[in-house]
Amino acid sequence: MLANRSMPSCTVIPELDYDDMVEAVDWLCAVFGFTERWRAEGHRAQLSVGDGAVVVEQRQSVERLADRVRGPHSTMVRIEDAAHHCERARIGGARIVAEPADQPYGERQYTAVDLGGHLWTFSQSIADVAPEEWGGVSVSPDPPPAGRAPGR
């Protein structure tokens, strides 16, 4: 899979909405040991822990498909080929709510709803793009190698 500085290397990435994104980032880092990788205009941040990651979003400032489909969270999954994956999902019965589209942060993404009403975004890295190139701000480098706990 192509490396992209705007995406973590892990495959599955939960996306969680909070009433106060900044407070949530600070709390998750202080209490759970996450490390902030980048932040975008106070409405979205990416955190890492070990070889995993989570996206934290500002609930009030982001109009999300999740608000129109189901609850305040979704899941992002990194894949090799968004167009092929989307067609497979469509044939299998997934409801496609956003067709594959290239994003300025170096990803080609589509979004689908599963049989339980859960929102999934599938993301293919198509370019290595630094967060600063699309309006984000790098906060810290990638997490330490697997097996080494944050802060050690």
PDB file of C-alpha atoms in Angstrom:
ATOM      1  CA  MET A   1       0.000   0.000   0.000  1.00  0.00           C
ATOM      2  CA  LEU A   2       1.298   3.454  -0.893  1.00  0.00           C
ATOM      3  CA  ALA A   3       2.533   5.468   2.102  1.00  0.00           C
ATOM      4  CA  ASN A   4       0.892   8.867   2.657  1.00  0.00           C
ATOM      5  CA  ARG A   5       2.005  11.277   5.402  1.00  0.00           C
ATOM      6  CA  SER A   6      -1.627  12.341   5.848  1.00  0.00           C
ATOM      7  CA  MET A   7      -2.730   8.791   6.715  1.00  0.00           C
ATOM      8  CA  PRO A   8      -1.538   6.408   9.420  1.00  0.00           C
ATOM      9  CA  SER A   9      -0.153   3.059   8.306  1.00  0.00           C
ATOM     10  CA  CYS A  10      -2.818   1.037  10.136  1.00  0.00           C
ATOM     11  CA  THR A  11      -5.736  -0.461   8.215  1.00  0.00           C
ATOM     12  CA  VAL A  12      -8.808   0.314  10.367  1.00  0.00           C
ATOM     13  CA  ILE A  13      -9.339   3.843  11.724  1.00  0.00           C
ATOM     14  CA  PRO A  14     -12.354   4.752  13.924  1.00  0.00           C
ATOM     15  CA  GLU A  15     -13.703   8.285  13.397  1.00  0.00           C
ATOM     16  CA  LEU A  16     -15.295   9.761  16.531  1.00  0.00           C
ATOM     17  CA  ASP A  17     -17.281  13.006  16.938  1.00  0.00           C
ATOM     18  CA  TYR A  18     -16.968  15.111  20.113  1.00  0.00           C
ATOM     19  CA  ASP A  19     -18.721  18.270  21.264  1.00  0.00           C
ATOM     20  CA  ASP A  20     -15.277  19.816  21.887  1.00  0.00           C
ATOM     21  CA  MET A  21     -12.649  18.329  19.603  1.00  0.00           C
ATOM     22  CA  VAL A  22      -9.734  20.210  21.221  1.00  0.00           C
ATOM     23  CA  GLU A  23     -10.736  19.071  24.709  1.00  0.00           C
ATOM     24  CA  ALA A  24     -11.170  15.497  23.439  1.00  0.00           C
ATOM     25  CA  VAL A  25      -7.707  15.466  21.830  1.00  0.00           C
ATOM     26  CA  ASP A  26      -6.089  16.779  25.012  1.00  0.00           C
ATOM     27  CA  TRP A  27      -7.992  14.270  27.167  1.00  0.00           C
ATOM     28  CA  LEU A  28      -7.303  11.254  24.934  1.00  0.00           C
ATOM     29  CA  CYS A  29      -3.592  12.123  24.824  1.00  0.00           C
ATOM     30  CA  ALA A  30      -3.301  12.735  28.586  1.00  0.00           C
ATOM     31  CA  VAL A  31      -5.502   9.873  29.797  1.00  0.00           C
ATOM     32  CA  PHE A  32      -5.098   7.134  27.163  1.00  0.00           C
ATOM     33  CA  GLY A  33      -1.578   7.973  25.950  1.00  0.00           C
ATOM     34  CA  PHE A  34      -2.477   8.889  22.358  1.00  0.00           C
ATOM     35  CA  THR A  35      -0.144  11.165  20.364  1.00  0.00           C
ATOM     36  CA  GLU A  36      -1.544  13.859  18.085  1.00  0.00           C
ATOM     37  CA  ARG A  37      -0.191  13.488  14.511  1.00  0.00           C
ATOM     38  CA  TRP A  38      -1.947  16.420  12.805  1.00  0.00           C
ATOM     39  CA  ARG A  39      -4.807  18.855  13.220  1.00  0.00           C
ATOM     40  CA  ALA A  40      -6.975  20.577  10.612  1.00  0.00           C
ATOM     41  CA  GLU A  41      -8.480  23.984  11.416  1.00  0.00           C
ATOM     42  CA  GLY A  42      -9.782  22.974  14.839  1.00  0.00           C
ATOM     43  CA  HIS A  43     -12.373  20.563  13.416  1.00  0.00           C
ATOM     44  CA  ARG A  44     -10.448  17.317  12.871  1.00  0.00           C
ATOM     45  CA  ALA A  45      -7.349  15.683  14.314  1.00  0.00           C
ATOM     46  CA  GLN A  46      -5.601  12.373  13.835  1.00  0.00           C
ATOM     47  CA  LEU A  47      -4.181  10.594  16.868  1.00  0.00           C
ATOM     48  CA  SER A  48      -1.911   7.569  17.026  1.00  0.00           C
ATOM     49  CA  VAL A  49      -1.232   4.962  19.668  1.00  0.00           C
ATOM     50  CA  GLY A  50       1.128   2.054  19.064  1.00  0.00           C
ATOM     51  CA  ASP A  51       0.446   0.906  15.515  1.00  0.00           C
ATOM     52  CA  GLY A  52      -3.180   2.166  15.615  1.00  0.00           C
ATOM     53  CA  ALA A  53      -4.936   5.458  15.006  1.00  0.00           C
ATOM     54  CA  VAL A  54      -8.204   7.298  15.627  1.00  0.00           C
ATOM     55  CA  VAL A  55      -9.687  10.408  14.006  1.00  0.00           C
ATOM     56  CA  VAL A  56     -11.329  12.938  16.330  1.00  0.00           C
ATOM     57  CA  GLU A  57     -13.845  15.385  14.832  1.00  0.00           C
ATOM     58  CA  GLN A  58     -15.684  18.472  16.037  1.00  0.00           C
ATOM     59  CA  ARG A  59     -19.379  17.535  16.111  1.00  0.00           C
ATOM     60  CA  GLN A  60     -20.843  21.016  15.476  1.00  0.00           C
ATOM     61  CA  SER A  61     -18.522  22.099  12.671  1.00  0.00           C
ATOM     62  CA  VAL A  62     -18.576  19.012  10.491  1.00  0.00           C
ATOM     63  CA  GLU A  63     -21.603  18.038   8.419  1.00  0.00           C
ATOM     64  CA  ARG A  64     -21.139  14.311   8.114  1.00  0.00           C
ATOM     65  CA  LEU A  65     -22.885  11.542   6.303  1.00  0.00           C
ATOM     66  CA  ALA A  66     -23.102   9.861   9.713  1.00  0.00           C
ATOM     67  CA  ASP A  67     -25.500  12.565  10.880  1.00  0.00           C
ATOM     68  CA  ARG A  68     -27.866  11.625   8.047  1.00  0.00           C
ATOM     69  CA  VAL A  69     -27.348   7.869   8.316  1.00  0.00           C
ATOM     70  CA  ARG A  70     -26.665   6.743  11.883  1.00  0.00           C
ATOM     71  CA  GLY A  71     -24.946   7.849  15.095  1.00  0.00           C
ATOM     72  CA  PRO A  72     -21.891  10.024  15.782  1.00  0.00           C
ATOM     73  CA  HIS A  73     -19.170   7.693  14.531  1.00  0.00           C
ATOM     74  CA  SER A  74     -17.950   5.854  11.475  1.00  0.00           C
ATOM     75  CA  THR A  75     -15.065   3.608  10.518  1.00  0.00           C
ATOM     76  CA  MET A  76     -12.397   4.210   7.886  1.00  0.00           C
ATOM     77  CA  VAL A  77     -10.602   1.263   6.276  1.00  0.00           C
ATOM     78  CA  ARG A  78      -7.505   1.575   4.102  1.00  0.00           C
ATOM     79  CA  ILE A  79      -7.700  -0.479   0.885  1.00  0.00           C
ATOM     80  CA  GLU A  80      -5.678  -0.987  -2.313  1.00  0.00           C
ATOM     81  CA  ASP A  81      -8.297  -0.146  -4.995  1.00  0.00           C
ATOM     82  CA  ALA A  82     -11.289   2.053  -4.130  1.00  0.00           C
ATOM     83  CA  ALA A  83     -13.114   1.672  -7.461  1.00  0.00           C
ATOM     84  CA  HIS A  84     -12.942  -2.129  -7.449  1.00  0.00           C
ATOM     85  CA  HIS A  85     -13.825  -2.324  -3.751  1.00  0.00           C
ATOM     86  CA  CYS A  86     -16.816  -0.002  -4.268  1.00  0.00           C
ATOM     87  CA  GLU A  87     -18.215  -2.126  -7.087  1.00  0.00           C
ATOM     88  CA  ARG A  88     -17.794  -5.283  -5.014  1.00  0.00           C
ATOM     89  CA  ALA A  89     -19.619  -3.608  -2.106  1.00  0.00           C
ATOM     90  CA  ARG A  90     -22.420  -2.372  -4.383  1.00  0.00           C
ATOM     91  CA  ILE A  91     -22.903  -5.865  -5.871  1.00  0.00           C
ATOM     92  CA  GLY A  92     -22.936  -7.300  -2.349  1.00  0.00           C
ATOM     93  CA  GLY A  93     -25.770  -4.998  -1.291  1.00  0.00           C
ATOM     94  CA  ALA A  94     -24.023  -2.081   0.412  1.00  0.00           C
ATOM     95  CA  ARG A  95     -25.717   1.294  -0.070  1.00  0.00           C
ATOM     96  CA  ILE A  96     -23.115   3.614  -1.602  1.00  0.00           C
ATOM     97  CA  VAL A  97     -23.622   7.149  -0.255  1.00  0.00           C
ATOM     98  CA  ALA A  98     -20.460   8.709  -1.742  1.00  0.00           C
ATOM     99  CA  GLU A  99     -18.838   7.379  -4.912  1.00  0.00           C
ATOM    100  CA  PRO A 100     -15.025   7.027  -5.133  1.00  0.00           C
ATOM    101  CA  ALA A 101     -13.485  10.497  -5.352  1.00  0.00           C
ATOM    102  CA  ASP A 102      -9.947  11.860  -5.139  1.00  0.00           C
ATOM    103  CA  GLN A 103      -9.273  14.013  -2.071  1.00  0.00           C
ATOM    104  CA  PRO A 104      -6.649  16.790  -1.704  1.00  0.00           C
ATOM    105  CA  TYR A 105      -4.936  14.872   1.119  1.00  0.00           C
ATOM    106  CA  GLY A 106      -3.805  12.093  -1.234  1.00  0.00           C
ATOM    107  CA  GLU A 107      -6.648   9.620  -0.819  1.00  0.00           C
ATOM    108  CA  ARG A 108      -9.359   8.203  -3.111  1.00  0.00           C
ATOM    109  CA  GLN A 109     -12.356   7.478  -0.901  1.00  0.00           C
ATOM    110  CA  TYR A 110     -15.904   6.211  -1.062  1.00  0.00           C
ATOM    111  CA  THR A 111     -18.507   5.770   1.658  1.00  0.00           C
ATOM    112  CA  ALA A 112     -21.086   3.033   2.135  1.00  0.00           C
ATOM    113  CA  VAL A 113     -23.719   1.977   4.635  1.00  0.00           C
ATOM    114  CA  ASP A 114     -23.790  -1.655   5.760  1.00  0.00           C
ATOM    115  CA  LEU A 115     -26.782  -3.880   6.520  1.00  0.00           C
ATOM    116  CA  GLY A 116     -26.873  -2.605  10.120  1.00  0.00           C
ATOM    117  CA  GLY A 117     -26.898   1.069   9.089  1.00  0.00           C
ATOM    118  CA  HIS A 118     -23.245   1.660  10.006  1.00  0.00           C
ATOM    119  CA  LEU A 119     -21.203   4.122   7.973  1.00  0.00           C
ATOM    120  CA  TRP A 120     -17.897   2.966   6.408  1.00  0.00           C
ATOM    121  CA  THR A 121     -15.372   5.029   4.445  1.00  0.00           C
ATOM    122  CA  PHE A 122     -12.887   3.065   2.342  1.00  0.00           C
ATOM    123  CA  SER A 123      -9.674   4.906   1.498  1.00  0.00           C
ATOM    124  CA  GLN A 124      -6.976   4.222  -1.099  1.00  0.00           C
ATOM    125  CA  SER A 125      -3.715   6.184  -0.826  1.00  0.00           C
ATOM    126  CA  ILE A 126      -2.943   7.685  -4.238  1.00  0.00           C
ATOM    127  CA  ALA A 127      -0.228  10.198  -3.273  1.00  0.00           C
ATOM    128  CA  ASP A 128       2.102  11.022  -0.406  1.00  0.00           C
ATOM    129  CA  VAL A 129       0.812  14.402   0.785  1.00  0.00           C
ATOM    130  CA  ALA A 130       2.000  16.281   3.859  1.00  0.00           C
ATOM    131  CA  PRO A 131      -0.861  17.691   5.989  1.00  0.00           C
ATOM    132  CA  GLU A 132       0.441  21.219   5.345  1.00  0.00           C
ATOM    133  CA  GLU A 133      -0.235  20.783   1.605  1.00  0.00           C
ATOM    134  CA  TRP A 134      -4.040  20.593   2.154  1.00  0.00           C
ATOM    135  CA  GLY A 135      -4.436  22.913   5.155  1.00  0.00           C
ATOM    136  CA  GLY A 136      -3.560  20.624   8.061  1.00  0.00           C
ATOM    137  CA  VAL A 137      -0.777  21.137  10.585  1.00  0.00           C
ATOM    138  CA  SER A 138       1.631  18.363  11.581  1.00  0.00           C
ATOM    139  CA  VAL A 139       1.829  18.056  15.347  1.00  0.00           C
ATOM    140  CA  SER A 140       4.096  15.064  15.920  1.00  0.00           C
ATOM    141  CA  PRO A 141       5.799  12.369  13.877  1.00  0.00           C
ATOM    142  CA  ASP A 142       4.476   8.845  13.424  1.00  0.00           C
ATOM    143  CA  PRO A 143       4.232   6.685  16.547  1.00  0.00           C
ATOM    144  CA  PRO A 144       7.164   4.677  17.879  1.00  0.00           C
ATOM    145  CA  PRO A 145       7.702   1.181  16.456  1.00  0.00           C
ATOM    146  CA  ALA A 146       5.289  -1.569  17.527  1.00  0.00           C
ATOM    147  CA  GLY A 147       6.044  -3.007  20.926  1.00  0.00           C
ATOM    148  CA  ARG A 148       7.188   0.314  22.362  1.00  0.00           C
ATOM    149  CA  ALA A 149       4.584   2.095  24.455  1.00  0.00           C
ATOM    150  CA  PRO A 150       3.984   5.843  23.931  1.00  0.00           C
ATOM    151  CA  GLY A 151       6.043   8.051  26.225  1.00  0.00           C
ATOM    152  CA  ARG A 152       8.720   5.436  26.842  1.00  0.00           C
TER     153      ARG A 152
END
